[in-house]
PDB file of C-alpha atoms in Angstrom:
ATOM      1  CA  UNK A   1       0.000   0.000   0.000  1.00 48.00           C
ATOM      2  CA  UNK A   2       2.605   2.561   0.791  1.00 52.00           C
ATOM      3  CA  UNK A   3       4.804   1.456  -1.985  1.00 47.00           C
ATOM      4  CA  UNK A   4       1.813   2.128  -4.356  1.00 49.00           C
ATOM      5  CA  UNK A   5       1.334   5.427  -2.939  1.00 47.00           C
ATOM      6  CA  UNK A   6       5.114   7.221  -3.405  1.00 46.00           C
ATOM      7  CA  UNK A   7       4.845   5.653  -6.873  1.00 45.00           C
ATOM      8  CA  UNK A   8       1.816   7.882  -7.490  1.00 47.00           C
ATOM      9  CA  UNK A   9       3.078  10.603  -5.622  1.00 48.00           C
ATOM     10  CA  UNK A  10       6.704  10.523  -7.987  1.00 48.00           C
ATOM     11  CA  UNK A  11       4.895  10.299 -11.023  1.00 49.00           C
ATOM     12  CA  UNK A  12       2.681  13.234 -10.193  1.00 49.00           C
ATOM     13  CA  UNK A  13       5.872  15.163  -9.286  1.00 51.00           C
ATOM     14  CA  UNK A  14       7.223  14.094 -12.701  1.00 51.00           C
ATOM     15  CA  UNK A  15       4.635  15.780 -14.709  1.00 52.00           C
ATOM     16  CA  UNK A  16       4.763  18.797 -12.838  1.00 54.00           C
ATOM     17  CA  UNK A  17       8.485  18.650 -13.352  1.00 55.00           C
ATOM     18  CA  UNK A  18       8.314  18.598 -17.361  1.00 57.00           C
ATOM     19  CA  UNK A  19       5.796  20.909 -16.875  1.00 61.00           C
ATOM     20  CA  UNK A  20       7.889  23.631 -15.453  1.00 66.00           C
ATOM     21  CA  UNK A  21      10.983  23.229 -17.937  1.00 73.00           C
ATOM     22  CA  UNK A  22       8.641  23.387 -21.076  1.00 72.00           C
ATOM     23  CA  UNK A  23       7.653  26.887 -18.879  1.00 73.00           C
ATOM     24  CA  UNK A  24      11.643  27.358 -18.788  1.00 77.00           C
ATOM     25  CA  UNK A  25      12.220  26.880 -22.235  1.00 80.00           C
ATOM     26  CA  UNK A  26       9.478  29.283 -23.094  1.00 79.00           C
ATOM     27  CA  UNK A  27      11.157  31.773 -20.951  1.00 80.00           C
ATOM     28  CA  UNK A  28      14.430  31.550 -22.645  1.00 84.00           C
ATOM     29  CA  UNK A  29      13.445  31.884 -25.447  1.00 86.00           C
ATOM     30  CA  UNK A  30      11.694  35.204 -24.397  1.00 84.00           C
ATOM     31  CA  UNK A  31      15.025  36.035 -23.686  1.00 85.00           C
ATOM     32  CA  UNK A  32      16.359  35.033 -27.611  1.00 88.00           C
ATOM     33  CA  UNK A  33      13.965  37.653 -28.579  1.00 87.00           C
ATOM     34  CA  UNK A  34      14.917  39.983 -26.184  1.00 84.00           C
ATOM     35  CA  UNK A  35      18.590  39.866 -27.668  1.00 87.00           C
ATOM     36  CA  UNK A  36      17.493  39.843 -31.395  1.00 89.00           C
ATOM     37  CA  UNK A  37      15.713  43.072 -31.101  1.00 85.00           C
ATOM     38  CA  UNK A  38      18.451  44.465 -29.770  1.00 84.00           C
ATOM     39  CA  UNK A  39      20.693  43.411 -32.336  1.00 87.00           C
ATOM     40  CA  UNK A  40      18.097  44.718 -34.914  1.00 86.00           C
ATOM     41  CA  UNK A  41      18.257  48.133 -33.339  1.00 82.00           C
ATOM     42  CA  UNK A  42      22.230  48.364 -33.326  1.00 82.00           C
ATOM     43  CA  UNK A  43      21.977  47.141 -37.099  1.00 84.00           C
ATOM     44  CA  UNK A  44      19.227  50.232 -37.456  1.00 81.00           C
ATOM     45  CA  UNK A  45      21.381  52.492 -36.138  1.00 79.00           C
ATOM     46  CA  UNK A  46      24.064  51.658 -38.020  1.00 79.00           C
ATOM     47  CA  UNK A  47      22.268  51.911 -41.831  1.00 79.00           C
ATOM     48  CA  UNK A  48      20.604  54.919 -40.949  1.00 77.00           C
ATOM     49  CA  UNK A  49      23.459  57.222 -39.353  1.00 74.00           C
ATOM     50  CA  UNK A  50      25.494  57.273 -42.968  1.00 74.00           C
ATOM     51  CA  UNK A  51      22.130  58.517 -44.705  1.00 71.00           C
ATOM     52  CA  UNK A  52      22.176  61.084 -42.160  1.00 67.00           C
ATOM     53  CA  UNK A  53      25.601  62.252 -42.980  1.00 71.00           C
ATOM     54  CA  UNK A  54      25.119  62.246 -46.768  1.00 70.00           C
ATOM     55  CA  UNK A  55      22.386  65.204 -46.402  1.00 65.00           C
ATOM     56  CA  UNK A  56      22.781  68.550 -46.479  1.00 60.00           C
ATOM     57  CA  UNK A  57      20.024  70.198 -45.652  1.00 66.00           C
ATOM     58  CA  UNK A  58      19.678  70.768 -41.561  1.00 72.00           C
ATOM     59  CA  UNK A  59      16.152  70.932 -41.962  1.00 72.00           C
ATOM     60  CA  UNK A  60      15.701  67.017 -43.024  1.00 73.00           C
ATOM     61  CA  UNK A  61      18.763  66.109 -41.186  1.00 71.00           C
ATOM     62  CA  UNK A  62      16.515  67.338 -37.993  1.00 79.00           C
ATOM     63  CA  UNK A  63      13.652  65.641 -38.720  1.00 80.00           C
ATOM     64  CA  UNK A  64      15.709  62.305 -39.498  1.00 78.00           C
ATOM     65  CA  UNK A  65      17.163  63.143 -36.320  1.00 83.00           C
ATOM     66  CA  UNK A  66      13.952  63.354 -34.439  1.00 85.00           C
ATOM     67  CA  UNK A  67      12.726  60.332 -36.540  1.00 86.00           C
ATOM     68  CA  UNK A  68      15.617  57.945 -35.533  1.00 85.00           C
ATOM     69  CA  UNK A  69      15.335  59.509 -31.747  1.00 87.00           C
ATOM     70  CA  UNK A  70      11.794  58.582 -31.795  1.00 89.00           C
ATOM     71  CA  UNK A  71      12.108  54.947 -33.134  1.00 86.00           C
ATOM     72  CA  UNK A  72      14.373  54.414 -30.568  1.00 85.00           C
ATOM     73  CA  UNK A  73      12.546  55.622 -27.919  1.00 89.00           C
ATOM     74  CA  UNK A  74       9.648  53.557 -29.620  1.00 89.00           C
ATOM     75  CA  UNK A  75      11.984  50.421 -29.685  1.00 85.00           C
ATOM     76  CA  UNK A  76      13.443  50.987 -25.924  1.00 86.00           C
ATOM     77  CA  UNK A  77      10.027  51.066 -25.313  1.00 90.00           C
ATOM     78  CA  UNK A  78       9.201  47.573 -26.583  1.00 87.00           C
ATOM     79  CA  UNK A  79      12.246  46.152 -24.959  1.00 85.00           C
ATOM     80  CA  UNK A  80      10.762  47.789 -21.818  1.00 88.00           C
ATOM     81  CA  UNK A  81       7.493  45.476 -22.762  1.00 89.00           C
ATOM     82  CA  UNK A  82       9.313  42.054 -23.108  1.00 86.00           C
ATOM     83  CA  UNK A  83      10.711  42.574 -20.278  1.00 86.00           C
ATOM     84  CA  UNK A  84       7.920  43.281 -18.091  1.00 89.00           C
ATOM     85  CA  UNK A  85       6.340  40.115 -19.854  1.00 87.00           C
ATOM     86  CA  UNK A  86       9.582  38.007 -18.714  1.00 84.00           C
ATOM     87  CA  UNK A  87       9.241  39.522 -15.255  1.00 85.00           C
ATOM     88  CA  UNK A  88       5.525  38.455 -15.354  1.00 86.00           C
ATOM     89  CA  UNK A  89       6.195  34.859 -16.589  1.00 82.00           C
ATOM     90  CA  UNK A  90       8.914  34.387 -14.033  1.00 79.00           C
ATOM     91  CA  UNK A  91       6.875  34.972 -11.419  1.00 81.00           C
ATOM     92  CA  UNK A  92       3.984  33.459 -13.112  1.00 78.00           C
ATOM     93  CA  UNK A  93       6.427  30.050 -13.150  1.00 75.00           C
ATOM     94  CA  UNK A  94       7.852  31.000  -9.233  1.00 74.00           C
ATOM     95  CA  UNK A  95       3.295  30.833  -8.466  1.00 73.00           C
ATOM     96  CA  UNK A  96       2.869  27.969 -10.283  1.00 69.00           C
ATOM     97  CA  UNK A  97       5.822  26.042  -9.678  1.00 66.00           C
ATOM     98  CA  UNK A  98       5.794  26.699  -5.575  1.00 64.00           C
ATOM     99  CA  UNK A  99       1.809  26.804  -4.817  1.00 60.00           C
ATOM    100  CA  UNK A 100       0.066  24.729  -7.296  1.00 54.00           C
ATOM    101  CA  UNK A 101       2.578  22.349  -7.435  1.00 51.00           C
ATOM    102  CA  UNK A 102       2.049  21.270  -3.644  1.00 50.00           C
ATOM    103  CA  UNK A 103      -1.676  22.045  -3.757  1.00 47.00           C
ATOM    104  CA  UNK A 104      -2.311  19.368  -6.483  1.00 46.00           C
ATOM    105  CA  UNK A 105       0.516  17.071  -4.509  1.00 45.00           C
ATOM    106  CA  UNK A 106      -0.838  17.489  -1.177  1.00 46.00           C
ATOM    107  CA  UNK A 107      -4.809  17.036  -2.943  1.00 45.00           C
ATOM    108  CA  UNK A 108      -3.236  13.685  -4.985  1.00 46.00           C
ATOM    109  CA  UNK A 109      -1.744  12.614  -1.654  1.00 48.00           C
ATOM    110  CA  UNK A 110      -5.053  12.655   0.322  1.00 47.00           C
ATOM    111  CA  UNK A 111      -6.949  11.241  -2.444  1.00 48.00           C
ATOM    112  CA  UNK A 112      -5.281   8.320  -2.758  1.00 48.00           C
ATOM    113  CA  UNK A 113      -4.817   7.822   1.103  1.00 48.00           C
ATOM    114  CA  UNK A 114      -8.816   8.577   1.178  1.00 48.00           C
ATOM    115  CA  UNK A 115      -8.849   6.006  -1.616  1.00 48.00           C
ATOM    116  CA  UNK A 116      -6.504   3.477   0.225  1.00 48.00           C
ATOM    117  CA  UNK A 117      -7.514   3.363   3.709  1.00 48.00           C
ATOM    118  CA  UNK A 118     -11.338   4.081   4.018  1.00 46.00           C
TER     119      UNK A 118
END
């Protein structure tokens, strides 16, 4: 009977285990995208400051200017975004992993005992 019972309880702990590094994987590569972005912008910086040189007039050299200021602002922006999302799925896994987790343990536990000795 008890035998039974921490085989039940290890393969619920299993699942909840694969569970959690599928929710791990997700989060890196959250990350991946994180870094690729900023990559992009570097690259956007880079093939847009010689068009700014090669213009002469200061009027559409300012507003280029302000353009490329405001697309980065627009991208830091986004970056700020993913972020917050990775923050929120990080403590979205730290909620699942250390409440539910023992919740549905605890509840498998005392269902099978209730099933076992009564």
């Amino acid at each position: 009977m008890i035998r039974q019972r921490q085989v039940i309880l290890i393969l619920n702990t299993n699942y909840y285990y694969y569970d959690s590094k599928i929710l791990l994987l997700v989060i890196l590569l959250l990350i991946l995208l994180l870094l690729l972005l900023i990559l992009l912008l570097l690259l956007l910086q880079l093939l847009l400051l010689p068009l700014l040189l090669l213009l002469l007039h200061r009027l559409l050299l300012l507003l280029l200017f302000l353009l490329l200021l405001l697309l980065l602002l627009l991208l830091l922006l986004l970056l700020l975004l993913l972020l917050l999302l990775l923050l929120l799925l990080l403590l979205l896994y730290y909620y699942y992993y250390y409440y539910h987790y023992y919740y549905y343990y605890y509840y498998y536990y005392y269902y099978y005992y209730y099933y076992y000795y009564y």
